[in-house]
mmCIF file of C-alpha atoms in Angstrom:
data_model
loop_
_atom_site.group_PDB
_atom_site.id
_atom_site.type_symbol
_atom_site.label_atom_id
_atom_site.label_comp_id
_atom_site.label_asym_id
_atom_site.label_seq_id
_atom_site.Cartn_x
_atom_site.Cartn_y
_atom_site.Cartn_z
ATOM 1 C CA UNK A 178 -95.616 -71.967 -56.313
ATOM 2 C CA UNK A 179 -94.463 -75.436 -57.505
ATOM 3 C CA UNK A 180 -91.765 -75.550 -60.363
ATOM 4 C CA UNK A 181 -89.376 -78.526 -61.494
ATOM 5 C CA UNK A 182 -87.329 -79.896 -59.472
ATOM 6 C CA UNK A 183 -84.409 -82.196 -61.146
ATOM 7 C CA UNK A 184 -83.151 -83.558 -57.675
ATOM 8 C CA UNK A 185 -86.583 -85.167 -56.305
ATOM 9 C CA UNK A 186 -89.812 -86.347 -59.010
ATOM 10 C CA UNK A 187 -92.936 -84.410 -57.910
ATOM 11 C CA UNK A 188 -96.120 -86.754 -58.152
ATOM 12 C CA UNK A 189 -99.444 -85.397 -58.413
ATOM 13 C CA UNK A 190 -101.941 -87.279 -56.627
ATOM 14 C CA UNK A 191 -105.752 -86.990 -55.443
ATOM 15 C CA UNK A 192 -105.445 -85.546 -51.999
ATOM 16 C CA UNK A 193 -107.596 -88.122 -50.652
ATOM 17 C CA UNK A 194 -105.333 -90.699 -51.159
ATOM 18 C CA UNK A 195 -103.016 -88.875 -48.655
ATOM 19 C CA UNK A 196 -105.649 -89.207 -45.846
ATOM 20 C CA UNK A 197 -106.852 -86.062 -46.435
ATOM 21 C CA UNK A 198 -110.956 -85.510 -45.192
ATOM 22 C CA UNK A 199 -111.807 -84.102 -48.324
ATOM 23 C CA UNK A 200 -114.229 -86.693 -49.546
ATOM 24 C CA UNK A 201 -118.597 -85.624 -49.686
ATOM 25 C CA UNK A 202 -118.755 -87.574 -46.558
ATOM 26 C CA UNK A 203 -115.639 -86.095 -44.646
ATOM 27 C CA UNK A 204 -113.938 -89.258 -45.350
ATOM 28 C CA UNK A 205 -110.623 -90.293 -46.936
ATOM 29 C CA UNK A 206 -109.332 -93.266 -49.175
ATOM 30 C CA UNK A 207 -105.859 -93.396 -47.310
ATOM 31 C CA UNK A 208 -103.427 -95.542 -48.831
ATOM 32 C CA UNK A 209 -100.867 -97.181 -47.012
ATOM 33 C CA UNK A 210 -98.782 -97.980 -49.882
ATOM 34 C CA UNK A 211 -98.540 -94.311 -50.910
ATOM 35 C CA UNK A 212 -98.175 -93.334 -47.248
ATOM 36 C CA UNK A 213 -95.213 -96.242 -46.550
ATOM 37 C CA UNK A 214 -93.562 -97.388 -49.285
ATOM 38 C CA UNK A 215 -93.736 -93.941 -52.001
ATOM 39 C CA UNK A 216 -93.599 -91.029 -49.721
ATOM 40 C CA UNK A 217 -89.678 -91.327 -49.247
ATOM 41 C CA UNK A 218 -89.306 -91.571 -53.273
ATOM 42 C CA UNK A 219 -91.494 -88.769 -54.290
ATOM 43 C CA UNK A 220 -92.640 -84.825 -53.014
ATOM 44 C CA UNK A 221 -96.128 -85.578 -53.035
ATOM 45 C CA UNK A 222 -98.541 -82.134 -54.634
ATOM 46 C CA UNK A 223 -101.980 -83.463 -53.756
ATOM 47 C CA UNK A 224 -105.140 -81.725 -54.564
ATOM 48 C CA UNK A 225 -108.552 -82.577 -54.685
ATOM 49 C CA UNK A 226 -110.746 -80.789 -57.259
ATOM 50 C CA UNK A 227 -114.367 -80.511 -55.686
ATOM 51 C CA UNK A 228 -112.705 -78.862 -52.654
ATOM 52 C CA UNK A 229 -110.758 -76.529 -54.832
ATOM 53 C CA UNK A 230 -114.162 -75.236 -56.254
ATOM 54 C CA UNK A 231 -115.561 -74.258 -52.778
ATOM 55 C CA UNK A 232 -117.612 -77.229 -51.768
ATOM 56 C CA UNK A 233 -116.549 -78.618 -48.713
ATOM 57 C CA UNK A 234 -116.871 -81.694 -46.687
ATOM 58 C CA UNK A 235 -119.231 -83.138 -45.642
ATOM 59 C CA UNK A 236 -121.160 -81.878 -48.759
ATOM 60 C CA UNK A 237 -123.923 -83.320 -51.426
ATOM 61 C CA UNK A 238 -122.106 -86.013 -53.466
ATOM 62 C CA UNK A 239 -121.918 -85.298 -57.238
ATOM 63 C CA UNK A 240 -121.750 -87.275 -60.357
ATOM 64 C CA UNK A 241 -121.596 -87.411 -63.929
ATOM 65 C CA UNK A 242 -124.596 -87.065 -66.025
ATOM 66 C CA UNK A 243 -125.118 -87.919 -69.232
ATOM 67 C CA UNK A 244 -127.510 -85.757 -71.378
ATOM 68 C CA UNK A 245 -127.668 -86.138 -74.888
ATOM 69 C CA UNK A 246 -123.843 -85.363 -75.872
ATOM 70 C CA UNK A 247 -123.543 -83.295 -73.001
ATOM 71 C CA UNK A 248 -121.535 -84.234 -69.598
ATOM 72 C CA UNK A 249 -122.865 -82.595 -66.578
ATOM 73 C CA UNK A 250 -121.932 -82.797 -62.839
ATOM 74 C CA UNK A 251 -124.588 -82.891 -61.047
ATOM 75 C CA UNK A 252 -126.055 -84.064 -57.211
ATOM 76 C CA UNK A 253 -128.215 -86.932 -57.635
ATOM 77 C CA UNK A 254 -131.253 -84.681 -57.297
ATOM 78 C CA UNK A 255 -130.074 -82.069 -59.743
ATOM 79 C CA UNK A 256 -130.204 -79.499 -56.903
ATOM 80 C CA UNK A 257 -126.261 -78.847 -57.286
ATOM 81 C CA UNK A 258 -124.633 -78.111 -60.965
ATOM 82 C CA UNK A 259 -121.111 -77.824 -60.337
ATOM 83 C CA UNK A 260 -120.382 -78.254 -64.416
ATOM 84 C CA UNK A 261 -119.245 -75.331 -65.107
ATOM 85 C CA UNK A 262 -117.310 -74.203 -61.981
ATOM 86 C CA UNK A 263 -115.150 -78.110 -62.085
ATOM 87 C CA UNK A 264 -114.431 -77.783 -65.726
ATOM 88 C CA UNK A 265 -113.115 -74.295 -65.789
ATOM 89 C CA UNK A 266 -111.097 -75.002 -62.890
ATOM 90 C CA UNK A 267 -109.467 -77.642 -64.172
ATOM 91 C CA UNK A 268 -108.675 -76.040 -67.175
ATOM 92 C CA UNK A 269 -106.881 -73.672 -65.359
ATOM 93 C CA UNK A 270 -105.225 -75.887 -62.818
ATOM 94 C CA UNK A 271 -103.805 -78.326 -65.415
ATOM 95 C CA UNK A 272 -101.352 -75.196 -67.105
ATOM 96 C CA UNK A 273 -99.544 -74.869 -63.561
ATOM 97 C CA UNK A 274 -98.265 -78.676 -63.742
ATOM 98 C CA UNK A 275 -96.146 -79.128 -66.112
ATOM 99 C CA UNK A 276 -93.550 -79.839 -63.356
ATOM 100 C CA UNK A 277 -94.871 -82.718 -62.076
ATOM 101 C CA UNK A 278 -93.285 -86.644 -63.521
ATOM 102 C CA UNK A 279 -96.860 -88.428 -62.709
ATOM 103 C CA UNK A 280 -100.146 -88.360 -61.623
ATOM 104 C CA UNK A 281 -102.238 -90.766 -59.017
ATOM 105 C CA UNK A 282 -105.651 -90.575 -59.029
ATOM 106 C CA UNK A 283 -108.622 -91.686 -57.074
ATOM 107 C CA UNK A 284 -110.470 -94.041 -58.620
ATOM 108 C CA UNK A 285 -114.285 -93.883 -59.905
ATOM 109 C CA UNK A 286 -114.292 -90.344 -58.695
ATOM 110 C CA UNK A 287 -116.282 -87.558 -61.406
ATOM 111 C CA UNK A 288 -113.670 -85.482 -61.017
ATOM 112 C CA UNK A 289 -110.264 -87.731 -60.647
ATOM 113 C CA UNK A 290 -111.822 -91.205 -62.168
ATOM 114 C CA UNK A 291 -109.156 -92.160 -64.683
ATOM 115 C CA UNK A 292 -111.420 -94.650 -66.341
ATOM 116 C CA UNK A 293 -114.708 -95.927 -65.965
ATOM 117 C CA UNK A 294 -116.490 -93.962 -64.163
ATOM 118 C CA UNK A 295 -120.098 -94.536 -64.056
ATOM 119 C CA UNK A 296 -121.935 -92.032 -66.271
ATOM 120 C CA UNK A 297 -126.098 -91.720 -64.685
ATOM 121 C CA UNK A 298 -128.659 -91.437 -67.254
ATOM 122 C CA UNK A 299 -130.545 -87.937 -66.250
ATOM 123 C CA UNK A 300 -133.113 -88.651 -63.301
ATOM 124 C CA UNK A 301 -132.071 -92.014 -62.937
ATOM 125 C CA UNK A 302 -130.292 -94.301 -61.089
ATOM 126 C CA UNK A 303 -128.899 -96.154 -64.094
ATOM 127 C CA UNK A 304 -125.626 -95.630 -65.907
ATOM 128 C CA UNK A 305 -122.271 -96.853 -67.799
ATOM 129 C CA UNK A 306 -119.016 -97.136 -66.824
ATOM 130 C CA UNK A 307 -117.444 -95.669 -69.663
ATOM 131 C CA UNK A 308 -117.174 -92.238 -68.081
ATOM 132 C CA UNK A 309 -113.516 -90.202 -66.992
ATOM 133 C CA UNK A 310 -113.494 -87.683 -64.418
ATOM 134 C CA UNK A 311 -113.812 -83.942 -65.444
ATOM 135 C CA UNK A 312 -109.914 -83.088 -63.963
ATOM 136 C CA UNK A 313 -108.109 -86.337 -64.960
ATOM 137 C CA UNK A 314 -109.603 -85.837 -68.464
ATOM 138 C CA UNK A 315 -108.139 -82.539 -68.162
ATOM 139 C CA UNK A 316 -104.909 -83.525 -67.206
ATOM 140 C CA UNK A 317 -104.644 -86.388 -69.553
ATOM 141 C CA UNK A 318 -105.375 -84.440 -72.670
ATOM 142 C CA UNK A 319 -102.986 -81.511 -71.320
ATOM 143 C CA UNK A 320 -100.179 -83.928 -70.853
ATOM 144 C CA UNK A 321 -101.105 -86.674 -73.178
ATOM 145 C CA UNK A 322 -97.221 -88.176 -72.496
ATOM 146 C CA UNK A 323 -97.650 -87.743 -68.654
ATOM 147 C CA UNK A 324 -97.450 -91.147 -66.519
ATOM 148 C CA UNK A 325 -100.878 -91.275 -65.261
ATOM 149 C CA UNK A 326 -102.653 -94.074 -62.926
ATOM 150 C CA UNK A 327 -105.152 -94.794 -60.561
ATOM 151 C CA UNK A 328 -104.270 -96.044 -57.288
ATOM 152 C CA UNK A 329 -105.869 -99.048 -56.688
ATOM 153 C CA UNK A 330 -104.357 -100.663 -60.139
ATOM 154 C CA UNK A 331 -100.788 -100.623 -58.260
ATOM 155 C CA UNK A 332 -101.881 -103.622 -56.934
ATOM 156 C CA UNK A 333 -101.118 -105.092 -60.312
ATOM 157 C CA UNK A 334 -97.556 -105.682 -59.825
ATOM 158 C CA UNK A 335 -97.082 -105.299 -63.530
ATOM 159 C CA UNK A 336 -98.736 -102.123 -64.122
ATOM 160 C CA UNK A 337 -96.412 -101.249 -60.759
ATOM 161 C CA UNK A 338 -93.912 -101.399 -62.610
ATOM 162 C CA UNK A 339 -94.757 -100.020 -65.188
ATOM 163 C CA UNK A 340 -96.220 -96.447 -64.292
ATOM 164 C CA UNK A 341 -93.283 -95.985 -62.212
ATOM 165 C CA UNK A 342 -91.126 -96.980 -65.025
ATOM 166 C CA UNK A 343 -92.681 -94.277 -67.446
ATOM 167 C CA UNK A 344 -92.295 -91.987 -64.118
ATOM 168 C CA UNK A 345 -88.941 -91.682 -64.069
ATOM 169 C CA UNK A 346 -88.338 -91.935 -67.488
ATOM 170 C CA UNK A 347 -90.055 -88.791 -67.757
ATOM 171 C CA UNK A 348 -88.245 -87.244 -65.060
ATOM 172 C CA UNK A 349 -84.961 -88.433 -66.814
ATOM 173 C CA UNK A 350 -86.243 -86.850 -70.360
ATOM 174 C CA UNK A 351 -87.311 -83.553 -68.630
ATOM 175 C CA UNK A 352 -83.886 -83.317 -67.047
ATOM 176 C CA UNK A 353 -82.292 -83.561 -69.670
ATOM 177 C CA UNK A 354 -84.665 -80.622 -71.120
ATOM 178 C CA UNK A 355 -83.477 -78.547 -68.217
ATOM 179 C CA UNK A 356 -80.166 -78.755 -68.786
ATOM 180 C CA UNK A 357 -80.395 -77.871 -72.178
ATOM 181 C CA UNK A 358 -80.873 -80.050 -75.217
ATOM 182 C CA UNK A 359 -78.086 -81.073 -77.672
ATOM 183 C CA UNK A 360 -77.680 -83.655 -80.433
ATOM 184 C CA UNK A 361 -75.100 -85.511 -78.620
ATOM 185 C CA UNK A 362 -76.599 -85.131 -75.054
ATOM 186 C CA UNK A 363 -80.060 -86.459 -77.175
ATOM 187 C CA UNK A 364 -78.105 -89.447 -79.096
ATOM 188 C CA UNK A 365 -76.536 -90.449 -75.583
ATOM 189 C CA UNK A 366 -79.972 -90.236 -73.638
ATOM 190 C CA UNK A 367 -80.781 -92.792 -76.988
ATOM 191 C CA UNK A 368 -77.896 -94.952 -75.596
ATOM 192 C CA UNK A 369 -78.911 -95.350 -72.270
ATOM 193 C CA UNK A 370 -82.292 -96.303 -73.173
ATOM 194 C CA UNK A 371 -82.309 -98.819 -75.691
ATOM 195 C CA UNK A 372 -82.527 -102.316 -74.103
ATOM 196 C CA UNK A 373 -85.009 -100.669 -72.401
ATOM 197 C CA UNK A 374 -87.018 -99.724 -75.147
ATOM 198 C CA UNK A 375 -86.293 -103.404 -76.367
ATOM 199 C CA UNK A 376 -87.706 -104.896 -74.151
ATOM 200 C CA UNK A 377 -91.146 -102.856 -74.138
ATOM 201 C CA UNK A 378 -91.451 -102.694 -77.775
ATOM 202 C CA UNK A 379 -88.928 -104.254 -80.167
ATOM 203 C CA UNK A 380 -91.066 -102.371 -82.746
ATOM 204 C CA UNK A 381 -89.917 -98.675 -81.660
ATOM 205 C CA UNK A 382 -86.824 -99.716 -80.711
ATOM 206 C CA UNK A 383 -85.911 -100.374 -84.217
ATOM 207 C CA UNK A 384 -87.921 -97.393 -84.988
ATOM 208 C CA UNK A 385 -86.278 -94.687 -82.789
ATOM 209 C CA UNK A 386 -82.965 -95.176 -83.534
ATOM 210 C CA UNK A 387 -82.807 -94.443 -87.331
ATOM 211 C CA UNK A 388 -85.061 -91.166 -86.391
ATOM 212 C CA UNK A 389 -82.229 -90.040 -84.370
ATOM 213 C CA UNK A 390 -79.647 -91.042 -87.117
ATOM 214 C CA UNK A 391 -81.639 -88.243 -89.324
ATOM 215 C CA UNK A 392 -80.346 -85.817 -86.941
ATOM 216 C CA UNK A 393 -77.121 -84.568 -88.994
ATOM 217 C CA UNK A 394 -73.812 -83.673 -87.583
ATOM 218 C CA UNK A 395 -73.308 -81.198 -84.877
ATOM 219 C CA UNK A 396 -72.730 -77.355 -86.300
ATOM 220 C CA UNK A 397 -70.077 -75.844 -86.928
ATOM 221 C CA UNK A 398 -68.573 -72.598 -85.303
ATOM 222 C CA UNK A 399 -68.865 -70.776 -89.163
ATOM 223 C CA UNK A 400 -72.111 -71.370 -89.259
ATOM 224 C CA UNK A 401 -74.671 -68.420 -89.494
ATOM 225 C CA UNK A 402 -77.214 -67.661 -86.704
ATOM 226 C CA UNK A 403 -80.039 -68.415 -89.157
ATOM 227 C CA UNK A 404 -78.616 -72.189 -89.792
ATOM 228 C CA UNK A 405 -78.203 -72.648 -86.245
ATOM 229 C CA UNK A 406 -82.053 -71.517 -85.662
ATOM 230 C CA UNK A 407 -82.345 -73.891 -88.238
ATOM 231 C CA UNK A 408 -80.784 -76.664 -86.778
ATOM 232 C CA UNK A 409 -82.623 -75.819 -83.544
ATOM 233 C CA UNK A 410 -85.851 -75.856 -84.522
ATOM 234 C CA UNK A 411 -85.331 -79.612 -86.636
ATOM 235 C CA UNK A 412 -83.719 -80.919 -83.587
ATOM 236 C CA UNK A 413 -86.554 -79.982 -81.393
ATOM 237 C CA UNK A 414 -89.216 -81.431 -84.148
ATOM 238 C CA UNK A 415 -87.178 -84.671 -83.727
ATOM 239 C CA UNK A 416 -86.512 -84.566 -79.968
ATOM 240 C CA UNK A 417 -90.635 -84.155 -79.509
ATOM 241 C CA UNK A 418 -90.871 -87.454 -81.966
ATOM 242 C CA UNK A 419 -88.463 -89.509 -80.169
ATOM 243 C CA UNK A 420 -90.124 -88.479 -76.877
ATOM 244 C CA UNK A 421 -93.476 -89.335 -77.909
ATOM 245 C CA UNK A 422 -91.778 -92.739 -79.594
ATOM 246 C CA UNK A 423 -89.919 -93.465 -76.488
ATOM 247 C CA UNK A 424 -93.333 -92.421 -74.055
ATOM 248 C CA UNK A 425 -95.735 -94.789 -76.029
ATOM 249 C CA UNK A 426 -93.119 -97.886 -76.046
ATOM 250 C CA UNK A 427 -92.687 -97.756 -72.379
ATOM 251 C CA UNK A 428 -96.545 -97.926 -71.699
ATOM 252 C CA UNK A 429 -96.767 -101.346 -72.810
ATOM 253 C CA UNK A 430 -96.107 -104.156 -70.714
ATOM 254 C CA UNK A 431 -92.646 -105.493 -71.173
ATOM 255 C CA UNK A 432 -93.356 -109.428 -71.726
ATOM 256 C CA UNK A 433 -91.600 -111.992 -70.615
ATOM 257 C CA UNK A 434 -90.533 -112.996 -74.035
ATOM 258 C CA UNK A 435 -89.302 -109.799 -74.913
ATOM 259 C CA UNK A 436 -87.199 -109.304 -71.305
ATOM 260 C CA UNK A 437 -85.486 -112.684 -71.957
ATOM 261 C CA UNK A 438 -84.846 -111.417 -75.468
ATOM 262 C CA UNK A 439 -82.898 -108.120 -74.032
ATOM 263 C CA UNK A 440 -81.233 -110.212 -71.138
ATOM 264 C CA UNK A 441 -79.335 -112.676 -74.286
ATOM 265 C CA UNK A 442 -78.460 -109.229 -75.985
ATOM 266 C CA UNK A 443 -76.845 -108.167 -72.790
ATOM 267 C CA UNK A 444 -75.511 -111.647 -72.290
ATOM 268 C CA UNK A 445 -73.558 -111.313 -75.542
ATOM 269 C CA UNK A 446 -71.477 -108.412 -74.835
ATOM 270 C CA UNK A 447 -69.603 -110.943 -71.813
ATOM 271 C CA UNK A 448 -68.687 -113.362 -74.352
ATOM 272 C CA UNK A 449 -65.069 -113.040 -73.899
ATOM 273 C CA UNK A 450 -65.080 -112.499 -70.628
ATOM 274 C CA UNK A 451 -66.906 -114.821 -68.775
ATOM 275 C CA UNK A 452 -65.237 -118.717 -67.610
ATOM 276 C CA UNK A 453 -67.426 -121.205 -69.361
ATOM 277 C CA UNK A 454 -69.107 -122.238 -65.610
ATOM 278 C CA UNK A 455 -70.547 -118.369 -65.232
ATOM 279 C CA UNK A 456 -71.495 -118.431 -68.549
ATOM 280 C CA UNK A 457 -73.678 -121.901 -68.227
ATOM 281 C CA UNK A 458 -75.126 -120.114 -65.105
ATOM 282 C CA UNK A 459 -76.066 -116.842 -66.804
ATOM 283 C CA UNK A 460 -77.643 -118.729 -69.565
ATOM 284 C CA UNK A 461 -79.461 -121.207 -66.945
ATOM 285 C CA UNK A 462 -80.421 -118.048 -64.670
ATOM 286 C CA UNK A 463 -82.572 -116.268 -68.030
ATOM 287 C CA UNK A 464 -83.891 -119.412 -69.195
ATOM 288 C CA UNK A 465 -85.467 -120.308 -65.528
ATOM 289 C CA UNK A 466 -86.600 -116.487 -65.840
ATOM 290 C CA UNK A 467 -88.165 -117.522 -69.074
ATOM 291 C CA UNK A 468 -89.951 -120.288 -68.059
ATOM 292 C CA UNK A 469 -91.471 -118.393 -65.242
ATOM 293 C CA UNK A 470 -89.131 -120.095 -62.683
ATOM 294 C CA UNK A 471 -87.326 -117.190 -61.216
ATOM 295 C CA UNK A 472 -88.293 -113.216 -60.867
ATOM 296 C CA UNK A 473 -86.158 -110.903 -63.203
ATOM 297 C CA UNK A 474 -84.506 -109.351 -60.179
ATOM 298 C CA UNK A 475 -82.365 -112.636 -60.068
ATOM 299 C CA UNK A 476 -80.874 -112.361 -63.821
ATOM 300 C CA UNK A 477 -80.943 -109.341 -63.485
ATOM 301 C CA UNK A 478 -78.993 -109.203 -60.277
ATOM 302 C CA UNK A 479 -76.582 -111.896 -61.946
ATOM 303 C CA UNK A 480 -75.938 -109.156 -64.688
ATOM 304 C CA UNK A 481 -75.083 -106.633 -62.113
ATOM 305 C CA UNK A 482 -72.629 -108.906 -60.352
ATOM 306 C CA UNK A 483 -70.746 -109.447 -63.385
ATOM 307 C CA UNK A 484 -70.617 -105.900 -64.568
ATOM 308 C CA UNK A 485 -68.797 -105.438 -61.223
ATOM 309 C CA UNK A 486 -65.885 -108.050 -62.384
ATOM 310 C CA UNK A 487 -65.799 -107.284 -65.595
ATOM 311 C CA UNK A 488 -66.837 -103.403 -66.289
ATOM 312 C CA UNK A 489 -68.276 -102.673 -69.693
ATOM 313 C CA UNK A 490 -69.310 -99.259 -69.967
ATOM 314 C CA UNK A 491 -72.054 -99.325 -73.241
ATOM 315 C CA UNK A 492 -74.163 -102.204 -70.322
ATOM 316 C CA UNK A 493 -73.341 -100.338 -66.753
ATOM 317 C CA UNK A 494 -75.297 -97.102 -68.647
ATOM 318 C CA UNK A 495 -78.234 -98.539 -69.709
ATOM 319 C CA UNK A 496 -81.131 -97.622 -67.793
ATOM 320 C CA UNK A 497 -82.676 -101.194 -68.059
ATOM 321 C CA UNK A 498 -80.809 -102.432 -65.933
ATOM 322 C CA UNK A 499 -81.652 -100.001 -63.080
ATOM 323 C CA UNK A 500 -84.919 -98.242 -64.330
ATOM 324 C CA UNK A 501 -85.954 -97.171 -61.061
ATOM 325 C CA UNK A 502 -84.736 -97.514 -57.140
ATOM 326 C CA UNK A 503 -84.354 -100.889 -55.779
ATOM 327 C CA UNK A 504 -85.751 -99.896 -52.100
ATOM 328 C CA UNK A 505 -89.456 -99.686 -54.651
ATOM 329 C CA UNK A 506 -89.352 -103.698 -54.958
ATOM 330 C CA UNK A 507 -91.125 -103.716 -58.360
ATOM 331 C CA UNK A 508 -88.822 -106.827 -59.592
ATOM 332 C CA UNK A 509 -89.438 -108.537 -57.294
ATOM 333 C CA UNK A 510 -93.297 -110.323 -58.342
ATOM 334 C CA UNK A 511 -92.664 -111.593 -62.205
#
């Protein structure tokens, strides 16, 4: 039995993708980049649906049907209904993993497709692509917050770096659950994420913080057990706010624009400190970012450099800097 595990993110992800034989045919979509470059990052819990439900492999392939309002899985032939039996297991299976920090799925599959998967008319070979598969729509709709992408759109370096941004993000938040959440320990996790959250979404950024200002001052030791339930219960209300606030800022693309935006903010804070020379180089550095010259690793890297010679605690905390391991590469393409 799987539970949370603050030390290592858990990743959910279609067993196929592992090189698993699970597919109608026997076959497997291996991926090499899961295989190479993710396996030493993440515990990998794969699973794959169909073969949780008994069919097998090789066995008849099944797809989604569209009947009136109605979504059916079906064989191609009808012969096999499997509608039933898919959706109440995923149902079911979705409640046990609310441990994991993400979820990769497989790809036009009816029961991991993420996104358009092709939805038949009945008795025909014709359909739309506007279907979802019966266990990610599950999953989604469980964990509406959850990081959650298909495998073959990592090959977008941006939505890379994304998903594995909101990935450990979420691990971060739901470590911070499991130690036990305060006001200060919430206003500090604030802290580390704002440049961050600036450079995603100047919109909740500005947004966020005064919801956290709402919070009040810590309680006192006088106080009665019914205030402190009291104080409990609002600091959970806004904890489940910023969450959702912080979740739906980090799933859009951080532009260009907005990056070079958070790099002058951070720029500011060496003022003082930097000689004239590395402060003509910083500036140069983010403008040739800018301008699509250079990758963000290199300001970036810059930024690092001279945190080392001149420490400034409020910048060496903030999680932009260092959203996610190095050794992934994902700063490397834009």
């Amino acid at each position: 039995m799987y539970k949370f595990n603050p030390q290592k993110i858990q990743l959910g992800i279609s067993a196929c993708l592992l090189g698993q034989k699970v597919r109608f045919d026997a076959g497997h979509k291996n991926s090499v980049y899961c295989q190479q470059e993710l396996a030493a990052h993440f515990d990998f819990v794969p699973l794959c649906p169909e073969m949780a439900i008994g069919l097998g492999a090789p066995r008849k392939s099944i797809r989604l049907v569209r009947d009136d309002e109605q979504i059916l899985v079906q064989s191609a032939d009808g012969s096999l209904d499997v509608t039933d039996k898919l959706k109440a297991f995923s149902e079911a299976k979705v409640g046990e993993l609310d441990f994991l920090g993400g979820y990769l799925l497989c790809a036009k599959s009816p029961s991991c497709g993420m996104e358009r998967v092709t939805e038949y008319k009945p008795g025909s070979r014709q359909g739309s692509k506007s279907g979802v598969g019966v266990f990610a729509r599950a999953l989604m709709a469980r964990y509406p917050l959850l990081p959650v992408e298909e495998e073959g759109r990592l090959h977008d370096m941006v939505l890379r770096e994304n998903f594995f941004t909101r990935v450990y993000a979420y691990h971060d938040w739901h470590c911070l659950q499991h130690d036990g959440l305060t006001r200060h320990k919430l206003l500090q996790f604030h802290s580390r994420y704002k440049y961050l959250l600036m450079a995603h979404s100047p919109a909740w950024y500005r947004r966020l913080g005064p919801l956290l200002a709402n919070l009040g001052a810590d309680p006192g030791t006088d106080m009665s057990v019914a205030d402190n339930c009291g104080r409990d219960l609002a600091l959970a209300r806004v904890a489940g706010r910023y969450f959702e606030g912080l979740m739906t800022a980090l799933k859009l693309n951080a532009s260009r624009r907005n990056h070079t935006s958070t790099l002058q903010h951070i720029q500011g804070y060496f003022k003082q400190r930097l000689s004239k020379a590395q402060k003509s180089e910083l500036t140069a550095c983010i403008m040739k970012y800018h301008g699509g010259l250079l990758p963000l690793l290199v300001p970036i890297t810059l930024i690092n450099h001279y945190l080392r010679e001149h420490p400034t605690p409020y910048i060496q905390q903030q999680v932009y800097l260092n959203p996610h391991p190095e050794s992934l590469k994902l700063r490397y393409a834009y």
